[in-house]
XYZ file of C-alpha atoms in Angstrom:
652
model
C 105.255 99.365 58.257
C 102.027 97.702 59.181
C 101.529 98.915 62.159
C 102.768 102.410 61.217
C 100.458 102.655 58.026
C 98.098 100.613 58.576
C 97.064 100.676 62.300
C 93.614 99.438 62.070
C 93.473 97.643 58.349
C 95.532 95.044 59.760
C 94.838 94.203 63.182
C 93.462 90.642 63.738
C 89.521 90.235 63.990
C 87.965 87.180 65.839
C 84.754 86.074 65.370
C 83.187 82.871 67.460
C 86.840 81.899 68.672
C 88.209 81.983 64.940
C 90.831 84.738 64.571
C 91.115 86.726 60.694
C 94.333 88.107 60.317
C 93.280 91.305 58.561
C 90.003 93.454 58.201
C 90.178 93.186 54.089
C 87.261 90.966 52.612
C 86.739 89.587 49.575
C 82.830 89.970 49.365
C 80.398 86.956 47.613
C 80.267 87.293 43.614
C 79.500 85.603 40.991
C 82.173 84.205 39.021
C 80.733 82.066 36.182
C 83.858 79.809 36.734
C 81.975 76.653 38.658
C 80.693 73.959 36.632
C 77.600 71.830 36.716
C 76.651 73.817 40.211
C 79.544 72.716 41.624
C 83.071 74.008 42.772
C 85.464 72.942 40.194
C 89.658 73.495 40.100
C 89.107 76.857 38.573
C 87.293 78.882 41.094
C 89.441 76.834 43.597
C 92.761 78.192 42.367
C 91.002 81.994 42.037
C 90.092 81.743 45.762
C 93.526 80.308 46.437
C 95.154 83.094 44.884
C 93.271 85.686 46.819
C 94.221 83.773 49.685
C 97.898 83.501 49.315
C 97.604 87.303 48.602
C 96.658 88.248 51.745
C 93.160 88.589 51.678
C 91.540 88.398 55.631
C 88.339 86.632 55.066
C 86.976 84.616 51.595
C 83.223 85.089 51.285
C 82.649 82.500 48.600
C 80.002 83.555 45.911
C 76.364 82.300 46.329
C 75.109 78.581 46.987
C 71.234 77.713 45.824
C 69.350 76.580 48.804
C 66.553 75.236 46.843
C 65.894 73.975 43.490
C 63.535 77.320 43.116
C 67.320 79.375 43.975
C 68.498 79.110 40.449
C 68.329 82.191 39.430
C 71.132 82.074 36.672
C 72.460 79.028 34.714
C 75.782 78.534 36.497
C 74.907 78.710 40.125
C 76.503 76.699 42.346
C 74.106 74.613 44.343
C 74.364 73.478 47.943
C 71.273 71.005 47.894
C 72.644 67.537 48.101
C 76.272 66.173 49.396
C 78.132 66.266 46.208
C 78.832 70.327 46.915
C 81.060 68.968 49.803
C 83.689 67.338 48.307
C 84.578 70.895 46.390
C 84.187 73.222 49.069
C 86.366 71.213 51.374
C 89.268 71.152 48.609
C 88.787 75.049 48.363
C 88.827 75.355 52.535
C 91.867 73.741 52.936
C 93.534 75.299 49.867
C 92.158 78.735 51.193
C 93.352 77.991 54.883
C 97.071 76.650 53.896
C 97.430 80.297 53.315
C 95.984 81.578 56.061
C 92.545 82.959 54.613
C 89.156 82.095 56.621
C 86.705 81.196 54.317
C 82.821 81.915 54.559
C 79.944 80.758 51.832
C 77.505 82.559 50.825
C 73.926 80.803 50.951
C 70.980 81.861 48.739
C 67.548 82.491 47.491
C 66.370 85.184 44.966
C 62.657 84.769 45.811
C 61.684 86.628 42.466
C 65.419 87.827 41.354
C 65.454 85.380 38.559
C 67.963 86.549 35.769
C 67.876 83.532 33.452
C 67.055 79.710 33.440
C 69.344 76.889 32.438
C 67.113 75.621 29.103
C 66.107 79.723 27.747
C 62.794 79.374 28.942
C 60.916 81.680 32.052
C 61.176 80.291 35.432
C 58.483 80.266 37.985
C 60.000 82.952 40.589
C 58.526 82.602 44.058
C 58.717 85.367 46.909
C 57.294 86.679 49.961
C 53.914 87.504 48.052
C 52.349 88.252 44.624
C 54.565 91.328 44.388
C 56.399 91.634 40.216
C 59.651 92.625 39.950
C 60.542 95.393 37.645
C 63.635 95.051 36.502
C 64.004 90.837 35.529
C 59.908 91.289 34.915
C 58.570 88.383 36.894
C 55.372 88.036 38.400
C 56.146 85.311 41.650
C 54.054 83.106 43.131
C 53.159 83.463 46.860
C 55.112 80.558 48.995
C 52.675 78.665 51.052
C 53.867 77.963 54.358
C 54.942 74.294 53.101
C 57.340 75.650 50.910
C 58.369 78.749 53.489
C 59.275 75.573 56.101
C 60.868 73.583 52.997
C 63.429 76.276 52.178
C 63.949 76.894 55.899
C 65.356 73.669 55.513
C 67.272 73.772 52.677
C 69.437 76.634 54.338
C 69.501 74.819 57.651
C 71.060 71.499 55.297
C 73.438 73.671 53.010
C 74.722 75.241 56.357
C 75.604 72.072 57.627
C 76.781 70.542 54.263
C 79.457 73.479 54.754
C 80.276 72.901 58.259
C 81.189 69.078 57.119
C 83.468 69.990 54.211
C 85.260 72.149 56.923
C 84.406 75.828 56.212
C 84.411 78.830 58.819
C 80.744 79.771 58.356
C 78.230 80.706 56.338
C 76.488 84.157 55.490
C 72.788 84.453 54.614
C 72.617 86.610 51.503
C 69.120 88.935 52.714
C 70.887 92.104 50.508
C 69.820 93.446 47.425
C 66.351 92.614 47.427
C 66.716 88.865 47.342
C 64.325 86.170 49.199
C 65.073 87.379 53.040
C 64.465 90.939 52.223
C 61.335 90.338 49.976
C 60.119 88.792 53.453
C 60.933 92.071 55.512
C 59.566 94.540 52.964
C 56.300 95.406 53.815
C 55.996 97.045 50.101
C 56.574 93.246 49.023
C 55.419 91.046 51.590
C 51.766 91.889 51.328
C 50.862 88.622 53.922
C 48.789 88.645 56.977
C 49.601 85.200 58.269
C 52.621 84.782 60.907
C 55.349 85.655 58.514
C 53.991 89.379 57.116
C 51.111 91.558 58.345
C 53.752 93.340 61.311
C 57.575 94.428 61.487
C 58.352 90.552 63.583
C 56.205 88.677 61.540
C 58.227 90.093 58.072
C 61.630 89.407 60.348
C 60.461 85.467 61.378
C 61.538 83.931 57.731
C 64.638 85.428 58.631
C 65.432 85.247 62.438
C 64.095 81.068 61.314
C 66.475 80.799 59.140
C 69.148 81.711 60.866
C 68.452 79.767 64.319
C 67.950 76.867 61.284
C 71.301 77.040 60.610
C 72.749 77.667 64.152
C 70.809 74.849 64.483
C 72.177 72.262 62.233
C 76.096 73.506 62.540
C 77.964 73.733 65.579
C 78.861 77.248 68.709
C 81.757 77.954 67.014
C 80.603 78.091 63.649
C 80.432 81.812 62.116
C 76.968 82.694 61.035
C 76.722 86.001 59.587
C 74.186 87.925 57.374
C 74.831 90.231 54.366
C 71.978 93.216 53.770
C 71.413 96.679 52.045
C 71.614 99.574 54.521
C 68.839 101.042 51.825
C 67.677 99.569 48.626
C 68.159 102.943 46.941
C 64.750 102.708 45.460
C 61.245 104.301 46.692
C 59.720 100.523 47.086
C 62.904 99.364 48.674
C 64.006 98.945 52.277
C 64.832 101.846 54.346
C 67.962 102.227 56.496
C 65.433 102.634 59.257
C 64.272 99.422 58.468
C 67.258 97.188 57.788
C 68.694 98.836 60.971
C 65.103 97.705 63.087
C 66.222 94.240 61.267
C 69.439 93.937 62.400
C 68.612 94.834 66.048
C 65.835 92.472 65.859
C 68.229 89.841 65.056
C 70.287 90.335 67.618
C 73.068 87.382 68.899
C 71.520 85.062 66.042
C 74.152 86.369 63.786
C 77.720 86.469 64.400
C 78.711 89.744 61.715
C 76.997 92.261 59.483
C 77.955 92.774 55.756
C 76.482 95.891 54.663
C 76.065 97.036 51.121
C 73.666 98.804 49.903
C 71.189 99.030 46.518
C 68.678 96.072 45.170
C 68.391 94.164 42.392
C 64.831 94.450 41.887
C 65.140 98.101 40.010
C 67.498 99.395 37.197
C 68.179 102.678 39.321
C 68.713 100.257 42.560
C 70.997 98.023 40.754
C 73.575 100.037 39.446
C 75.083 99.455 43.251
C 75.712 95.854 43.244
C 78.773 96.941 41.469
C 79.104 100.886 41.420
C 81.101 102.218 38.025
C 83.862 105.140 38.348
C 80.700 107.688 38.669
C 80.956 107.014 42.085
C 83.496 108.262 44.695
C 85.448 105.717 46.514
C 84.155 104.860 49.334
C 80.792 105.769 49.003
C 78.669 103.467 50.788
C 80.400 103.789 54.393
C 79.069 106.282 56.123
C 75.398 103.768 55.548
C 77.499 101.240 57.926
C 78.032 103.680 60.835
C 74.644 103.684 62.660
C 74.667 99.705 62.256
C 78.237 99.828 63.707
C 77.085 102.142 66.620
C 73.753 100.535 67.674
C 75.044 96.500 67.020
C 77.268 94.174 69.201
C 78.837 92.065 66.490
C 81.120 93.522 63.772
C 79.850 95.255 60.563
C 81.593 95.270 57.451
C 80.977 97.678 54.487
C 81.652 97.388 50.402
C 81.594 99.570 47.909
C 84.076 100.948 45.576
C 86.419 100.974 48.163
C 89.915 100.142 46.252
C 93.137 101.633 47.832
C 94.285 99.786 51.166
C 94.410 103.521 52.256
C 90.600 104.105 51.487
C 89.553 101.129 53.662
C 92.118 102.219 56.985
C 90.678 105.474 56.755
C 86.789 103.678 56.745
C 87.760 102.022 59.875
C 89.474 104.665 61.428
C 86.510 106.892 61.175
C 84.905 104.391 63.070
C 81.984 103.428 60.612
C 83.171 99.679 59.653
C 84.883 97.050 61.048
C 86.196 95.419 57.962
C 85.589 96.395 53.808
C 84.421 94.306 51.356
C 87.247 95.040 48.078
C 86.406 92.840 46.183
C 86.884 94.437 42.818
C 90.155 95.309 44.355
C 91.019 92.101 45.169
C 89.978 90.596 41.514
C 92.407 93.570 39.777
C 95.036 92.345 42.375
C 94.943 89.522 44.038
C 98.281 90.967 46.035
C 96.682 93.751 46.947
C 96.706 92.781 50.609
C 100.356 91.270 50.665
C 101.807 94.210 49.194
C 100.045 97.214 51.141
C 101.519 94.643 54.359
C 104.607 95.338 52.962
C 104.819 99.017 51.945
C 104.774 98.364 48.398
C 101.609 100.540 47.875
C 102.950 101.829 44.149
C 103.248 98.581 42.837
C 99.378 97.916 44.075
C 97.420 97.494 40.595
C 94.493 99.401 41.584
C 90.961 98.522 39.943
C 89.765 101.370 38.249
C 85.935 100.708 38.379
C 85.518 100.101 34.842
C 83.020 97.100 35.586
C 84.130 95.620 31.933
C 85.382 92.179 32.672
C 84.588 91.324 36.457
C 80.632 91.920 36.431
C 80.212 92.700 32.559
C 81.619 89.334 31.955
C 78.852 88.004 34.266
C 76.156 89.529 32.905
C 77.232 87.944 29.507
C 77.259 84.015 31.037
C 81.168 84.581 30.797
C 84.183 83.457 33.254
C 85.117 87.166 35.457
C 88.563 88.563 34.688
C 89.985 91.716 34.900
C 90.795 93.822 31.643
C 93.870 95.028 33.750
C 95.151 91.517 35.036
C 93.701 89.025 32.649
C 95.313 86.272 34.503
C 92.416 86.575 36.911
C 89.997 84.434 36.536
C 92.347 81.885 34.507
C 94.510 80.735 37.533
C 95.007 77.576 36.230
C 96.053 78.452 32.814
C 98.180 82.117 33.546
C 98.844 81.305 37.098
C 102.580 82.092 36.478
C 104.768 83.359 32.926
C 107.176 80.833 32.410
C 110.943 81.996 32.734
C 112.670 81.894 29.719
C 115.661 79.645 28.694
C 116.516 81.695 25.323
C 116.502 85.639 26.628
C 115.644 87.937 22.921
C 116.324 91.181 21.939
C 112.672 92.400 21.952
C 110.940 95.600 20.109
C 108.040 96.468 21.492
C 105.857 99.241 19.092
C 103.575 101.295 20.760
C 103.007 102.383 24.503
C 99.170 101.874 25.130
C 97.639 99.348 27.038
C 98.333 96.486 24.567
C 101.949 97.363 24.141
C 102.721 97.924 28.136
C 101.177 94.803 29.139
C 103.489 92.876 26.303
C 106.469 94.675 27.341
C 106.148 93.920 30.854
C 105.329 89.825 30.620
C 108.474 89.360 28.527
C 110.617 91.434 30.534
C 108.820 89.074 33.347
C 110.100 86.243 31.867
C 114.013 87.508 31.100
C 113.429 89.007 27.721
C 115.720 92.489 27.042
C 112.842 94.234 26.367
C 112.721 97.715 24.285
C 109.035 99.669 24.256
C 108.968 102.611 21.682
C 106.209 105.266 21.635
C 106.102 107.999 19.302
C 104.126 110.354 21.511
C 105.689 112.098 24.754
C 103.133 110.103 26.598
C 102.412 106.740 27.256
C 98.534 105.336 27.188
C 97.434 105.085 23.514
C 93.328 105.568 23.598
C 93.507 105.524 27.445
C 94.732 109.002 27.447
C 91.396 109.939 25.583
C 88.784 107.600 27.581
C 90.187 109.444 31.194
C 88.740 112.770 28.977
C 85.253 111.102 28.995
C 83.476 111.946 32.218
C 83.514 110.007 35.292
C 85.668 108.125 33.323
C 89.129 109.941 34.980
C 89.923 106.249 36.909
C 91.153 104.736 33.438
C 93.617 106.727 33.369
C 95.007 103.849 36.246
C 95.363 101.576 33.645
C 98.783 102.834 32.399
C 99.706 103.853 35.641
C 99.433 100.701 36.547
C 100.553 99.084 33.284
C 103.870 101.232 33.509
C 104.553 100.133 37.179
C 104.390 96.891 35.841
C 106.948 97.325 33.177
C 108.839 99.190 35.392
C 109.075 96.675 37.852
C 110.304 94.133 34.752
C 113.013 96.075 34.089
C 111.765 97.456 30.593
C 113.551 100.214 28.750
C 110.921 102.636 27.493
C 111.904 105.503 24.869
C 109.100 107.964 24.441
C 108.927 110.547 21.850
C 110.947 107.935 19.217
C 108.802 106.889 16.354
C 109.784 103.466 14.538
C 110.569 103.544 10.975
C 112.369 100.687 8.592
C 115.755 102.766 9.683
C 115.612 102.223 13.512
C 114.684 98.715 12.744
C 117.313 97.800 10.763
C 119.150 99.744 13.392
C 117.808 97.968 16.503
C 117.719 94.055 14.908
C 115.772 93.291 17.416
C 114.897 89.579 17.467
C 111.221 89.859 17.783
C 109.089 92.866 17.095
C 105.296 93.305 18.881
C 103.596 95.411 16.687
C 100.770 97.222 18.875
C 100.412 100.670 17.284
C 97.176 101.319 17.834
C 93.830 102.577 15.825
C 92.972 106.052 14.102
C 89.339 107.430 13.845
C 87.007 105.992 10.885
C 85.488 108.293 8.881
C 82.271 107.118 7.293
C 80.997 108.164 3.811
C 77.887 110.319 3.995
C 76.797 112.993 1.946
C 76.959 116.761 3.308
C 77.120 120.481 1.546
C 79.493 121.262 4.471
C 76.955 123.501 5.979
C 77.542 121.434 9.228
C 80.725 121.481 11.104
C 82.266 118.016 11.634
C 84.069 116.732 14.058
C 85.653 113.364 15.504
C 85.307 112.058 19.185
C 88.937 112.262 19.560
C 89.103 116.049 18.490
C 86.089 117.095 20.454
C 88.626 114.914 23.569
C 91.594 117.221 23.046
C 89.617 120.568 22.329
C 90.974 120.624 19.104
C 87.663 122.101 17.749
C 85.161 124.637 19.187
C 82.162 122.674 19.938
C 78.674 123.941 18.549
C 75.733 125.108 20.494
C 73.659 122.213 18.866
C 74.829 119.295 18.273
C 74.448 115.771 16.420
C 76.446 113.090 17.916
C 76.649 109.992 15.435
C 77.420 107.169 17.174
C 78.058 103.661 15.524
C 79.735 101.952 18.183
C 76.963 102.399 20.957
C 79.927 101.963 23.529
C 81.042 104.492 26.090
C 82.914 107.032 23.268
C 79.291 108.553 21.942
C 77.274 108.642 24.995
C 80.567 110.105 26.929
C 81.211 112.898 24.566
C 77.574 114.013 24.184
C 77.137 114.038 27.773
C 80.548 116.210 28.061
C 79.146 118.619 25.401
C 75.811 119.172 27.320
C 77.784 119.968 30.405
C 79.401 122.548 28.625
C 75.858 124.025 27.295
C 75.365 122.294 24.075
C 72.003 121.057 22.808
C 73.017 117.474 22.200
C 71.065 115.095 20.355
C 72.210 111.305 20.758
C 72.038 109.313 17.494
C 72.629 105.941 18.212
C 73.402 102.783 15.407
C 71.898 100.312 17.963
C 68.718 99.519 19.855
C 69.514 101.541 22.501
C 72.195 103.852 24.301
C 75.351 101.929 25.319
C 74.351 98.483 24.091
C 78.167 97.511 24.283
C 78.566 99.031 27.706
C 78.490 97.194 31.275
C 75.120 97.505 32.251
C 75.478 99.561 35.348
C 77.785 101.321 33.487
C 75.193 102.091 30.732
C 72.701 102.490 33.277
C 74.273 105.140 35.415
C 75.239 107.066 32.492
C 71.561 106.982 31.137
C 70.710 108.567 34.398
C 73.489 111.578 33.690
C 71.963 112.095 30.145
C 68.653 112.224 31.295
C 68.932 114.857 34.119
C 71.115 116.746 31.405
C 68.290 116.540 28.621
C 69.962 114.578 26.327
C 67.882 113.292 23.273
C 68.486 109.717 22.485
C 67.796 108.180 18.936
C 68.687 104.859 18.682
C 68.081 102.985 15.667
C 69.840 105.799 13.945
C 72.460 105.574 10.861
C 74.301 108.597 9.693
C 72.643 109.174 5.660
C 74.653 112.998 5.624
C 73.847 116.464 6.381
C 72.141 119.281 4.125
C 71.410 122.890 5.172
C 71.029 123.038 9.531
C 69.568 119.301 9.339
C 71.302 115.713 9.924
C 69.448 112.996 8.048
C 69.237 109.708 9.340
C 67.389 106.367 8.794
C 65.909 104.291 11.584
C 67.671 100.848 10.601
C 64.585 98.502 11.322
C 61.800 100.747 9.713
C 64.189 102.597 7.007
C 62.370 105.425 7.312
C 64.005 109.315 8.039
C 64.662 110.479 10.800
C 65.450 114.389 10.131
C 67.242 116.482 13.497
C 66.842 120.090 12.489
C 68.889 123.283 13.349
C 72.061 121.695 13.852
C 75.703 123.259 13.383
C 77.915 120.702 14.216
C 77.913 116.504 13.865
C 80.571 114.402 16.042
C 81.223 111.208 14.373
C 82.090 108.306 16.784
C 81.912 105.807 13.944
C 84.851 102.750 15.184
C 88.547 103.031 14.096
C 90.758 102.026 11.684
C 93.550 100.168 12.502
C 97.110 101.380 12.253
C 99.604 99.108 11.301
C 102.092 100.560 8.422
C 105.249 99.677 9.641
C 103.951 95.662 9.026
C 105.568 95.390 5.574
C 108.698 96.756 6.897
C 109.100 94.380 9.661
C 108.101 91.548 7.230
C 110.802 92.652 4.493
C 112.916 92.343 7.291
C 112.411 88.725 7.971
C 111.731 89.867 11.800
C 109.383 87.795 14.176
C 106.401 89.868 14.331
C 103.426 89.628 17.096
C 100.641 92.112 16.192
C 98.312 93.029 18.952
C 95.352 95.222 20.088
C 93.642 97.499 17.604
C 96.290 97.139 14.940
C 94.883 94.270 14.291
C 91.371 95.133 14.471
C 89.812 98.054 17.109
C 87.819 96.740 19.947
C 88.449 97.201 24.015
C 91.266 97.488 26.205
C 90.491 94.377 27.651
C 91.360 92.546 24.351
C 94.383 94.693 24.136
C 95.627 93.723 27.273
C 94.683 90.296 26.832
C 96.669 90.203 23.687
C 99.843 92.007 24.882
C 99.833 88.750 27.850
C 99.868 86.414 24.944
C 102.265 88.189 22.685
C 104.521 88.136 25.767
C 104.476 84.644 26.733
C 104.842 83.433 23.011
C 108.127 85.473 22.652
């Protein structure tokens, strides 16, 4: 099947005498899950399970170099020999299973997100250059420090080539340290390391022959970079590709991505949403694959096994970086091995709990697979002893994923859903655009209860009669959420409309047009941007400081972009007082004055939900083991839908 498939995804790669079994990576990222800058049991079994799943190659998530590295609170650090003891646990867990393992080893220069105590760092780079996005204004390094963090990379290199790693790969991408040194828009010097293209490439080419250095020949040394920064100040492919030639047999592989995190626009590619197609970023990898002697890998929403066979068929990669992929399902490799390619659980881009989760200081999971990310606490669903009779109510995310774990565990497992479909909300957020990928999420979901065995009866809506019917043993309730409608004051002048009927075309939309929305998630910003495609005049009223304050921020930040080019007006600080005449009043929440928008003839509410839960009494007059779940207990996500159904499962 492999080879018939899969001709190229999973033939064997060697690199300095060590052989990878497959071309699939899982790329460096941040997890949040080490502890005290060090690798603890939890990131351990993550990395495990990607490596029992068939991942090729382990690129462990970035190690500070330097005490000036920490650029975020929970980094792990690589600085003195107490990092050793953890990585060589994770090498040998990681190689039991056949995975080579690589770490990542790092130095933002100026990319500092956060400190450990609250307060501002003092950021350090190439020159005097700010940074826009994380505003910091670095120091110049003086050749003292240049030589000290030379250092530092040639000692964490070595502290990994002790605890009994593959290699290493300098982290130059995304506008950190290496490539603050080669941009000559940010490395303003004139001494030996700036002033020329192979004076800006010497903190590099030093660091790397550092390393070589300080490890041993058959150690892998490779180097991760952005084909383009994807900003006007950023590197050019012409110039990462002069780089890379430059470089020549002092690295051992190319990872190429592409983006920086220096700019909002630029970093909206460290982890592309659904806006972009799959695949994207590969054809940047092909004139690095065509002019270099080592092999080049590529990442970038590339998700399906197929996606990546076809990258390296075309000839413009080596290996892909799925990473996201790989976090959604960790047996993503294993299973595409073995023909099972429906049963693949295949990330949808959403960004919500992988790099969202990040950005909030949090542990990574997956809002699909919540057992990511807690490996040592879901690693498996306990078998039952006691197999139940088990109702499940309601077929969206929440209920599916309940369903399926106690089916998982030898439950007899029921799932009704009154609608001809299953998906709940889902159905509505694939409406949204470049949100179509969610729709995955009950694919995927139903595989999964499919593959449990679960009996599902659509178009059956559950009443006290066809409980008392059923008898089940245990009933999880998971029926879902209805639209809120707020009080405001109106002459009815102004059509309005919900989110959800504007979704299913239920209502004509108006040529102008208020959209009111409380939740500042992706339901408001979505549906105006879908109601200026279709020609409205759409004015963006939004309860919150700004557009999409509860959104993933490249998520937020990509969709800003779309709203922009399409002229959408954005309010924020905006709550809904009523309508009168052509006008929507509102009041700006921190000043309490009006706000008036004029010549309006229709308002969208996207004001929360309700949640809908009626047949609770019944089920409790029944004296019937009840587990309510997902928004009929209170609206929020999918993730904490999912999440819940997991737990209702394994509690049954």
């Amino acid at each position: 099947m492999t080879d018939a498939m899969f001709p190229h995804l999973f033939r064997p790669l060697t690199i300095r005498g060590r052989e990878i079994r497959n071309r699939i990576v899982s790329t460096g990222h941040d997890t949040c899950l080490p502890e005290h800058g060090l690798v603890n049991e939890a990131y351990i079994a993550y990395q495990e399970a990607r490596a029992k799943g068939g991942a090729g190659l382990i690129v462990t998530q970035v190690a500070g170099v330097h005490e000036t590295a920490r650029y975020t609170s929970h980094l792990i650090m690589a600085t003195t020999d107490d990092c050793i003891p953890g990585y060589a646990e994770l090498a040998r867990r990681c190689h039991r299973h056949g995975a080579r393992v690589v770490s990542q080893l790092f130095h933002p220069g100026r990319e500092i997100m956060e400190s450990a105590n609250g307060m501002l760092a003092v950021a350090y780079s190439a020159s005097g250059t700010p940074n826009e996005r994380f505003r910091n204004m670095p120091r110049e390094m003086d050749a003292a420090m240049i030589a000290e963090i030379t250092q530092g990379y040639a000692d964490a290199a070595q502290r990994m080539y002790r605890a009994g790693l593959d290699g290493v790969e300098l982290v130059a991408s995304h506008g950190y340290l290496p490539a603050q040194f080669l941009n000559p828009r940010v490395n303003r010097r004139q001494d030996e390391y700036g002033g020329s293209d192979d004076n800006r490439l010497k903190f590099m080419a030093d660091v790397l022959e550092a390393m070589r250095a300080a490890t041993g020949d058959d150690f892998i040394i490779g180097l991760r970079i952005s084909a383009s920064e994807k900003d006007e100040a950023g590197l050019t492919n012409a110039e990462t590709l002069a780089a890379a030639k430059g470089l020549g047999a002092r690295i051992d592989y190319l990872s190429v991505t592409i983006g920086t995190s220096a700019t909002i626009g630029g970093a909206v590619h460290i982890a592309p949403p659904m806006n972009f197609q799959a695949a994207y970023t590969a054809p940047e990898a092909r004139a690095f694959k065509t002019a270099l002697q080592v092999p080049v890998f590529i990442t970038g929403r590339i998700n399906q096994p197929q996606e990546a066979e076809l990258v390296i068929a075309r000839g413009e990669a080596d290996g892909c970086g799925m990473t996201r992929a790989l976090i959604c399902d960790p047996e993503m490799p294993v299973k595409a091995d073995q023909g099972r390619f429906d049963d693949i659980r295949a990330c949808i881009g959403c960004n919500q709990a992988c790099i969202h989760h990040f950005h909030r200081g949090l542990p990574i999971s997956c809002i699909q697979h919540p057992e990511t990310g807690r490996e040592t606490v879901f690693g498996s669903h306990p078998v039952t002893t006691h197999p139940r009779k088990i109702m499940v109510i309601g077929g969206g995310p929440a209920g599916l994923k309940a369903a399926a774990v106690a089916a998982e565990r030898g439950h007899h497992v029921t799932l009704f859903e009154a609608e001809p479909r299953l998906g709940g909300q889902a159905l509505l957020a694939q409406l949204l655009p470049h949100r179509a990928e969610f729709g995955g999420i009950v694919t995927n979901l139903t595989r999964e209860c499919a593959l449990a065995g679960v009996t599902i009866r659509k178009n059956t809506r559950v009443d006290a009669s066809l409980l008392h019917e059923f008898a089940p043993d245990a009933v999880v309730l998971a029926t879902g959420a209805t639209p809120y409608l707020p009080p405001f004051e109106t002459d009815g002048e102004i059509r309005v409309a919900t989110a959800w009927q504007i979704l299913r075309r239920e209502v004509k939309p108006g040529a102008r047009v208020v959209v009111a929305d409380w939740r500042a998630d992706w339901i408001g910003p979505g549906v105006a941007e879908a109601l200026a495609r279709d020609g409205a005049g759409v004015d963006l009223a939004v309860n919150g400081l700004y557009m999409g304050e509860a959104m993933p921020f490249y998520v937020r930040d990509a969709t800003a972009a779309s709203l922009h080019r399409l002229g959408v007006r954005v309010t924020p600080y905006a709550r809904l007082i009523g309508t009168f005449g052509d006008t929507v009043f509102l009041q700006h929440t921190a000043s309490e004055l009006p706000i008036e928008i004029e010549g309006v003839d229709m308002l969208v509410l996207s004001s929360g939900h309700l949640p809908f839960d009626g047949l609770r009494s019944e089920i409790t007059a029944l004296g019937i083991e009840y587990h309510g779940i997902g928004d009929c207990e209170t609206p929020r996500t999918a993730e904490e839908a999912v999440y819940e159904g997991m737990l209702a499962g394994r509690a049954l």
